[in-house]
XYZ file of C-alpha atoms in Angstrom:
554
model
C 0.000 0.000 0.000
C 1.159 3.528 -0.723
C 1.189 6.486 1.621
C -1.923 8.628 1.129
C -1.595 12.394 1.636
C -4.528 14.277 3.124
C -3.934 17.943 2.352
C -5.496 20.662 0.291
C -2.979 22.199 -2.104
C -2.689 25.249 0.130
C -1.922 23.099 3.175
C 0.635 21.104 1.165
C 2.539 24.225 0.113
C 2.488 25.659 3.651
C 3.802 22.346 4.977
C 6.698 22.417 2.476
C 7.441 26.087 3.238
C 7.956 25.094 6.893
C 9.833 21.861 6.116
C 12.149 23.234 3.375
C 11.934 27.051 3.754
C 15.223 27.861 2.020
C 15.121 25.190 -0.689
C 14.625 26.469 -4.248
C 10.972 25.991 -5.195
C 10.719 27.744 -8.558
C 13.614 28.817 -10.790
C 13.637 30.552 -14.192
C 17.357 31.010 -14.922
C 16.767 33.075 -18.094
C 14.634 35.545 -16.110
C 16.867 35.646 -13.043
C 13.896 34.437 -10.990
C 14.550 32.194 -7.989
C 11.975 31.622 -5.226
C 12.582 29.523 -2.133
C 9.636 27.495 -0.775
C 9.093 30.145 1.907
C 9.067 32.956 -0.683
C 6.923 30.999 -3.135
C 4.291 30.296 -0.460
C 4.205 33.987 0.536
C 3.765 35.067 -3.110
C 0.920 32.553 -3.578
C -0.746 33.927 -0.423
C -0.516 37.463 -1.817
C -2.105 36.466 -5.115
C -4.785 34.418 -3.309
C -5.703 37.573 -1.386
C -5.748 39.530 -4.657
C -8.210 37.015 -6.093
C -10.443 37.434 -3.027
C -10.285 41.223 -3.397
C -11.301 40.848 -7.054
C -14.399 38.933 -5.955
C -13.199 35.424 -6.843
C -14.338 32.841 -4.298
C -14.598 29.146 -3.543
C -16.015 27.161 -6.465
C -15.541 29.963 -9.025
C -13.920 28.999 -12.316
C -10.840 30.955 -13.367
C -9.075 30.185 -16.633
C -5.448 30.585 -17.656
C -4.347 30.865 -21.275
C -0.586 31.038 -21.122
C 2.730 29.367 -21.834
C 4.882 28.131 -18.913
C 5.290 31.575 -17.337
C 6.012 31.930 -13.575
C 2.486 33.271 -12.933
C 1.048 29.938 -14.118
C 2.542 27.994 -11.189
C 1.705 30.796 -8.749
C -1.942 30.762 -9.879
C -2.092 26.969 -9.596
C -1.554 27.305 -5.834
C -3.098 30.742 -5.221
C -6.429 29.683 -6.749
C -6.353 26.402 -4.796
C -5.746 28.323 -1.545
C -9.183 29.958 -1.902
C -10.943 26.946 -3.443
C -11.302 28.474 -6.916
C -11.142 26.033 -9.824
C -8.329 26.569 -12.330
C -9.437 25.937 -15.918
C -6.415 25.252 -18.117
C -6.638 26.481 -21.714
C -4.626 24.844 -24.495
C -1.969 27.271 -25.785
C -2.729 26.302 -29.399
C -6.395 27.251 -29.233
C -7.869 29.803 -31.625
C -11.008 31.938 -31.234
C -13.660 29.222 -31.686
C -11.993 26.855 -29.198
C -11.328 29.631 -26.679
C -14.970 30.702 -26.774
C -16.145 27.097 -26.389
C -13.994 26.441 -23.299
C -14.750 29.769 -21.566
C -18.468 29.277 -22.176
C -18.714 25.565 -21.353
C -16.669 26.015 -18.155
C -18.644 29.062 -16.864
C -15.336 30.905 -16.388
C -15.625 34.187 -14.448
C -11.987 35.326 -14.711
C -9.418 34.838 -17.472
C -5.639 35.260 -17.153
C -3.675 35.478 -20.391
C -0.292 36.277 -21.928
C 0.145 38.283 -25.146
C 0.233 35.241 -27.417
C 1.962 32.088 -28.603
C 3.372 31.140 -32.009
C 1.082 32.703 -34.635
C -1.807 33.544 -32.311
C -2.263 36.995 -30.741
C -4.205 36.122 -27.582
C -5.267 39.696 -26.814
C -6.733 40.317 -30.286
C -8.325 36.842 -30.270
C -10.044 37.634 -26.970
C -11.284 41.018 -28.241
C -12.781 39.234 -31.258
C -14.634 36.795 -28.969
C -15.630 39.464 -26.405
C -15.861 42.808 -28.249
C -17.470 44.405 -25.163
C -14.123 44.111 -23.354
C -12.645 47.116 -25.210
C -15.129 49.471 -23.530
C -15.514 47.734 -20.177
C -14.211 48.931 -16.814
C -11.771 46.270 -15.488
C -13.786 43.749 -13.480
C -17.124 45.006 -14.839
C -17.327 43.092 -18.125
C -20.827 42.348 -19.440
C -20.549 39.934 -22.379
C -23.464 38.640 -24.402
C -21.633 35.495 -25.592
C -19.889 34.800 -22.272
C -22.298 35.941 -19.539
C -20.175 34.514 -16.686
C -16.939 36.300 -17.655
C -16.360 39.415 -15.520
C -12.587 39.806 -15.080
C -9.641 39.635 -17.470
C -6.082 39.902 -16.143
C -3.073 40.367 -18.420
C 0.022 38.497 -17.227
C 2.431 41.339 -17.891
C 3.032 45.071 -17.564
C 1.187 46.392 -20.625
C -2.150 48.169 -20.272
C -4.994 46.771 -22.346
C -8.547 48.115 -22.518
C -10.858 46.348 -20.072
C -8.075 44.325 -18.423
C -6.244 44.431 -15.127
C -2.525 43.673 -14.982
C -0.915 40.992 -12.816
C 0.640 43.736 -10.686
C -2.844 45.178 -9.961
C -3.815 41.818 -8.489
C -0.822 41.895 -6.113
C -1.722 45.462 -5.022
C -5.377 44.492 -4.445
C -4.174 41.620 -2.237
C -2.410 44.032 0.115
C -5.810 45.260 1.296
C -6.931 41.800 2.444
C -6.069 40.591 5.952
C -4.330 37.245 6.512
C -7.228 36.249 8.780
C -9.623 36.569 5.857
C -7.545 34.150 3.769
C -7.272 31.736 6.713
C -11.027 31.790 7.199
C -11.592 30.849 3.559
C -8.999 28.054 3.735
C -10.767 26.502 6.745
C -13.830 25.900 4.544
C -11.930 23.837 1.973
C -11.978 20.086 1.629
C -9.403 17.893 -0.141
C -12.112 16.174 -2.174
C -13.351 19.391 -3.784
C -12.618 20.037 -7.455
C -9.624 22.328 -7.930
C -8.591 21.853 -11.530
C -10.444 21.514 -14.807
C -8.646 20.388 -17.929
C -10.155 20.031 -21.353
C -9.328 16.787 -23.132
C -8.143 17.474 -26.642
C -10.755 14.976 -27.806
C -10.153 13.474 -31.244
C -13.914 13.184 -31.666
C -16.671 15.456 -30.448
C -16.197 18.578 -28.347
C -13.522 18.816 -25.646
C -14.754 17.732 -22.222
C -13.848 19.450 -18.948
C -12.198 16.874 -16.672
C -12.800 17.741 -12.994
C -9.869 16.910 -10.683
C -9.671 17.386 -6.906
C -6.875 18.391 -4.487
C -6.751 14.708 -3.455
C -6.488 13.502 -7.079
C -3.540 15.652 -8.128
C -1.618 15.719 -4.819
C -1.586 11.939 -4.413
C -0.934 11.271 -8.073
C 1.923 13.791 -8.051
C 3.347 12.271 -4.863
C 3.323 8.715 -6.230
C 4.840 9.852 -9.539
C 7.676 11.506 -7.598
C 8.122 8.368 -5.482
C 8.564 6.281 -8.653
C 11.472 8.584 -9.613
C 12.800 8.503 -6.014
C 12.499 12.273 -5.709
C 13.863 14.096 -2.639
C 14.310 17.769 -1.776
C 17.681 17.549 -3.571
C 16.121 16.924 -6.999
C 15.782 19.642 -9.631
C 13.310 18.963 -12.437
C 13.478 20.660 -15.836
C 9.862 21.046 -17.069
C 9.570 21.822 -20.805
C 6.144 20.160 -21.184
C 3.165 22.551 -21.084
C 1.532 23.359 -17.742
C -1.971 23.413 -19.250
C -1.645 19.646 -19.567
C -1.365 17.161 -16.682
C 2.178 16.314 -17.802
C 3.242 19.810 -16.750
C 1.028 20.610 -13.783
C 0.920 17.146 -12.127
C 3.898 15.039 -13.311
C 5.944 18.237 -13.169
C 4.679 20.684 -10.551
C 2.947 18.309 -8.115
C 5.697 15.648 -8.239
C 8.123 18.407 -7.165
C 6.053 20.188 -4.520
C 5.087 16.938 -2.761
C 8.830 16.250 -2.286
C 10.259 19.735 -1.713
C 12.052 19.409 -5.069
C 12.897 22.330 -7.367
C 10.827 23.247 -10.428
C 12.867 24.587 -13.363
C 10.343 25.284 -16.145
C 11.138 26.135 -19.763
C 8.662 28.801 -20.911
C 8.217 27.487 -24.461
C 9.923 24.366 -25.743
C 13.111 24.537 -27.732
C 15.658 21.720 -27.674
C 18.543 24.081 -26.986
C 16.679 25.902 -24.183
C 16.220 22.517 -22.473
C 19.886 21.540 -22.878
C 21.006 24.950 -21.590
C 18.619 24.864 -18.613
C 19.709 21.363 -17.559
C 23.371 22.417 -17.677
C 22.916 25.819 -15.970
C 20.747 24.560 -13.099
C 22.364 21.104 -12.764
C 18.948 19.494 -13.179
C 18.707 15.896 -11.955
C 15.490 15.118 -13.824
C 13.900 15.976 -17.172
C 10.423 15.364 -18.573
C 9.357 15.172 -22.191
C 7.299 13.537 -24.876
C 9.297 11.345 -27.291
C 9.440 14.061 -29.969
C 11.099 16.432 -27.446
C 13.774 13.891 -26.509
C 14.388 13.187 -30.220
C 14.845 16.931 -30.876
C 17.284 17.250 -27.942
C 19.356 14.214 -28.960
C 19.525 15.353 -32.587
C 20.322 19.011 -31.843
C 23.586 20.065 -33.583
C 24.892 21.536 -30.294
C 23.972 18.469 -28.196
C 27.605 17.531 -27.487
C 28.431 21.033 -26.219
C 26.166 20.729 -23.169
C 27.005 18.968 -19.911
C 24.029 16.818 -18.948
C 25.899 14.661 -16.426
C 23.740 15.929 -13.536
C 20.708 14.088 -14.979
C 19.502 10.896 -13.304
C 15.788 10.413 -13.903
C 12.666 11.899 -15.437
C 9.645 10.780 -17.420
C 9.020 10.041 -21.066
C 5.290 9.892 -21.719
C 2.436 11.484 -23.663
C 2.632 9.096 -26.595
C 4.206 5.667 -27.173
C 7.916 5.766 -26.333
C 10.117 4.232 -29.051
C 12.549 1.661 -27.682
C 15.512 3.055 -29.620
C 14.881 6.592 -28.325
C 14.704 5.328 -24.740
C 18.018 3.530 -25.138
C 19.694 6.686 -26.493
C 18.309 8.826 -23.643
C 19.689 6.365 -21.095
C 23.043 6.149 -22.838
C 23.649 9.696 -24.124
C 21.739 11.858 -21.600
C 22.872 9.990 -18.454
C 19.226 9.288 -17.548
C 19.888 5.781 -16.262
C 16.800 5.957 -14.034
C 14.358 7.443 -16.574
C 10.808 6.158 -16.163
C 7.885 5.701 -18.521
C 4.448 6.801 -17.350
C 1.057 6.081 -18.844
C -2.355 7.514 -18.143
C -4.910 10.083 -19.240
C -6.332 13.335 -17.925
C -9.364 11.495 -16.508
C -7.055 9.588 -14.131
C -5.276 12.748 -12.921
C -3.327 11.465 -14.986
C -0.872 8.593 -14.258
C -2.155 5.022 -13.946
C 1.042 3.010 -14.430
C 4.725 3.899 -14.245
C 8.008 2.037 -14.429
C 10.342 2.242 -11.441
C 13.938 3.498 -11.457
C 15.302 0.039 -10.630
C 13.302 -1.825 -13.267
C 15.542 -3.574 -15.794
C 15.954 -1.635 -19.033
C 13.920 -4.249 -20.932
C 10.848 -3.481 -18.816
C 11.435 0.265 -19.089
C 11.586 0.184 -22.858
C 8.966 -2.474 -23.560
C 6.207 -1.656 -21.029
C 4.503 1.336 -19.418
C 5.192 -0.104 -15.975
C 2.796 -1.282 -13.314
C 0.039 0.379 -11.313
C 0.959 3.220 -8.970
C 0.419 2.505 -5.231
C -3.280 2.362 -4.233
C -4.352 2.107 -7.876
C -6.256 -0.864 -9.300
C -5.719 -1.877 -12.921
C -7.479 -4.599 -14.868
C -7.527 -5.674 -18.502
C -11.144 -6.190 -19.523
C -12.675 -8.080 -22.421
C -13.930 -5.472 -24.910
C -17.184 -7.340 -25.489
C -18.099 -8.620 -22.016
C -16.143 -6.355 -19.629
C -14.859 -9.451 -17.791
C -11.366 -9.316 -16.262
C -8.875 -11.128 -18.528
C -5.936 -13.266 -17.351
C -2.282 -12.185 -17.906
C -1.162 -12.206 -21.530
C -4.623 -11.531 -23.005
C -5.357 -8.267 -24.815
C -8.281 -6.107 -23.775
C -9.215 -2.636 -22.551
C -7.167 -1.168 -19.715
C -9.439 0.001 -16.863
C -8.463 1.648 -13.582
C -10.063 2.384 -10.203
C -9.000 4.279 -7.080
C -8.236 7.752 -5.708
C -7.008 8.887 -9.152
C -10.339 8.728 -11.012
C -11.780 12.155 -11.897
C -14.978 13.540 -10.355
C -16.451 13.515 -13.860
C -16.832 15.712 -16.940
C -18.209 19.179 -16.153
C -21.941 19.374 -17.000
C -21.719 16.146 -19.053
C -23.238 13.372 -16.907
C -23.945 11.098 -19.887
C -20.352 11.331 -21.117
C -19.143 10.639 -17.557
C -21.340 7.541 -17.287
C -19.880 6.282 -20.572
C -16.345 6.110 -19.180
C -16.880 5.439 -15.433
C -19.001 2.338 -14.810
C -21.236 1.658 -11.812
C -18.375 -0.144 -10.031
C -16.112 2.905 -10.286
C -13.874 1.610 -13.066
C -12.583 4.214 -15.507
C -12.513 2.800 -19.049
C -9.492 4.242 -20.853
C -10.308 3.201 -24.425
C -6.753 1.841 -24.687
C -5.887 -1.714 -25.656
C -3.303 -3.351 -23.411
C -1.758 -6.608 -22.289
C -0.641 -7.193 -18.685
C 1.959 -9.758 -17.659
C 1.828 -11.898 -14.497
C 3.839 -9.232 -12.586
C 1.382 -6.461 -13.427
C 3.510 -4.761 -16.106
C 1.394 -3.396 -18.951
C 2.007 -2.927 -22.652
C -0.252 -0.513 -24.506
C -1.066 -2.070 -27.863
C -3.188 0.735 -29.309
C -6.417 2.681 -29.013
C -9.580 0.648 -29.482
C -10.558 3.096 -32.211
C -7.035 3.202 -33.792
C -6.889 -0.535 -34.327
C -6.561 -1.372 -38.038
C -8.796 -4.181 -39.274
C -7.491 -5.418 -42.635
C -9.367 -8.298 -44.203
C -10.462 -9.541 -40.785
C -6.941 -9.320 -39.288
C -6.524 -7.050 -36.249
C -3.379 -4.938 -36.709
C -1.901 -2.866 -33.898
C 0.010 0.160 -35.231
C 2.377 0.209 -32.250
C 3.872 -3.154 -33.228
C 4.714 -1.973 -36.763
C 6.052 1.356 -35.458
C 8.439 -0.393 -33.097
C 9.692 -2.536 -35.973
C 10.222 0.460 -38.289
C 12.224 2.285 -35.595
C 14.892 -0.371 -36.050
C 15.540 0.914 -39.612
C 18.753 2.963 -39.583
C 17.221 5.898 -41.490
C 13.948 6.231 -39.537
C 13.841 9.029 -36.920
C 10.115 8.916 -36.157
C 7.133 7.009 -37.529
C 3.358 6.837 -37.198
C 1.295 3.930 -38.515
C -2.458 4.189 -39.115
C -5.223 2.698 -41.224
C -6.696 4.139 -44.416
C -9.855 2.930 -46.176
C -9.679 0.181 -48.805
C -12.520 -1.218 -50.925
C -11.236 -4.806 -50.930
C -9.802 -5.207 -47.411
C -11.730 -2.559 -45.468
C -8.472 -0.924 -44.399
C -4.845 -0.826 -45.477
C -1.766 -0.009 -43.425
C -0.102 3.367 -43.978
C 3.117 4.719 -42.435
C 4.142 8.373 -42.169
C 7.923 8.420 -41.735
C 10.260 11.194 -40.643
C 13.778 10.348 -41.830
C 17.003 11.141 -39.972
C 18.966 14.237 -41.049
C 20.872 13.877 -44.344
C 19.285 10.571 -45.305
C 16.869 9.656 -48.050
C 14.767 6.581 -48.691
C 12.081 5.285 -51.036
C 8.799 3.538 -50.273
C 10.132 0.374 -51.905
C 13.208 0.406 -49.669
C 11.034 0.570 -46.525
C 8.665 -2.133 -47.790
C 11.594 -4.395 -48.704
C 12.953 -3.906 -45.173
C 9.627 -5.193 -43.792
C 9.075 -8.138 -46.115
C 9.949 -11.470 -44.618
C 10.470 -9.883 -41.209
C 6.892 -9.023 -40.314
C 3.702 -10.641 -41.614
C 2.812 -9.572 -45.152
C -0.528 -8.091 -44.094
C 1.349 -5.765 -41.686
C 3.721 -4.379 -44.363
C 2.599 -0.771 -45.036
C 0.731 -0.541 -48.334
C 1.306 3.223 -48.419
C 4.318 5.199 -47.193
C 4.561 8.966 -46.887
C 7.755 10.805 -45.958
C 7.095 13.862 -43.778
C 9.067 16.669 -42.112
C 6.670 16.886 -39.172
C 3.471 15.396 -37.798
C 0.242 17.225 -36.904
C 0.379 17.693 -33.122
C -1.748 18.742 -30.196
C -0.161 21.476 -28.052
C 0.818 18.834 -25.511
C 2.933 17.008 -28.077
C 0.568 14.189 -28.975
C 0.591 13.213 -32.620
C -2.890 13.378 -34.169
C -3.228 10.173 -36.155
C -6.767 11.043 -37.174
C -5.391 14.098 -39.011
C -2.750 11.982 -40.766
C -5.562 9.651 -41.829
C -7.732 12.543 -43.093
C -4.801 13.980 -45.087
C -4.015 10.558 -46.591
C -7.628 9.984 -47.667
C -7.543 13.257 -49.599
C -4.041 12.820 -51.052
C -4.649 9.213 -52.124
C -8.218 9.986 -53.252
C -9.682 7.282 -51.043
C -12.924 9.135 -50.275
C -14.960 6.547 -52.182
C -13.330 3.653 -50.304
C -13.959 5.472 -47.018
C -17.681 5.712 -47.714
C -18.074 1.967 -48.264
C -20.286 0.685 -45.475
C -19.058 -2.242 -43.424
C -20.912 -4.462 -40.995
């Protein structure tokens, strides 16, 4: 059995500020920002008081649309200290998606930065809420977003209708400590504190409701799997709006008194520089991030010898990439984690002392106090080791539900409390799981079930292949055919025939990709997940398979 923590997030941070007052909590080397746990807690208190002064209270929804800026982590704790619910907005969203999330979540207050990549957040917001330009700060009346009253800009510039971050700090000075304490006494660890929208490959995004208890205990157990102590320093280049950043990153650190060293927006060199400058002992990333770091022309110029552990997750982790990270980045204790937002998010994780074979071939075993079963897709019955079925989980980690979507919630959490992940998996007799695909990504070719992951792992062994995604495309005769989108290594070239010849005789003929497309990049979500459904849509158009796709099957 694991050790269960019974804190609210505010209580957790106060506990750490007493236990490790002078330890670095939050460090941004490029900005010269360095807060100890004592300082970080005091800053979060100040902002919590500012929120109270602005009229934000327990149960109110406040949204943040920002890259990994320092204010993001401060708000994560400041909002939790008063029981407000932090709604995390995907940094890649445009106007339609922003409006949907703010409306569906009943957000009363929005915090935002100036923009990200090609999106100007301020102009996007004005287009969604034109009334903001003429509103007094805090007095917004919007026809499309009736709940939204406050907008706070995370910077120094003045924008019409918005407060600045500094104004919030000043407002907080007028609130007594006793008032904040009184609010904190009313909070309960099982109340919802965080709402994240699943990127949803089908239908509209759903707001996943997570509690203090969900994210604190999941973060603690994740940190335990990496053997975190107050001496560890974690480089966090994965986005905070996603559980990978705010739970596997922030909460794994704060539950252990470890140091958070975020990278504001991902670049391979920024990560390498940050690890070297701050002597980071741990690094998180999705596989594409680790590939970019390993392949960076300046890789050899950086000293990464301080690294020990970290997490590769977010999408299937190629065996060859894992081996290179262990060998070339000194991450001998790197772990693999698997889960989804609905399970706050980690269900299984490898341990630092697992043999390399298990760390490259499985997603580990259940975290402490977490139940995992592999269920028959048809009957829901628990399957024995070695049989493929749907991975289901139960325990403290399961979300409260989807916000205002009871039917959707009932679809994924059954009456016995099991969360159905939609992922196909096989578990061995020691509880180690292999994810074999998504139920809906499975390719069925002429009655044969094909699991893309298996073909991807095989193609990674080709000397010219840097990254690969395998998916099904429609076919009149077989129902579906196998297609591979391949990113080649720098300064190499290959033909479709060469790749197919490499496969023939080494994997079953029906698994050899019928179509091969060479790409420079894959369509991604902002959290680094490759969108196979988009690759499939593009292929249907390029290969003119629309007619095959409309053939009805039983």
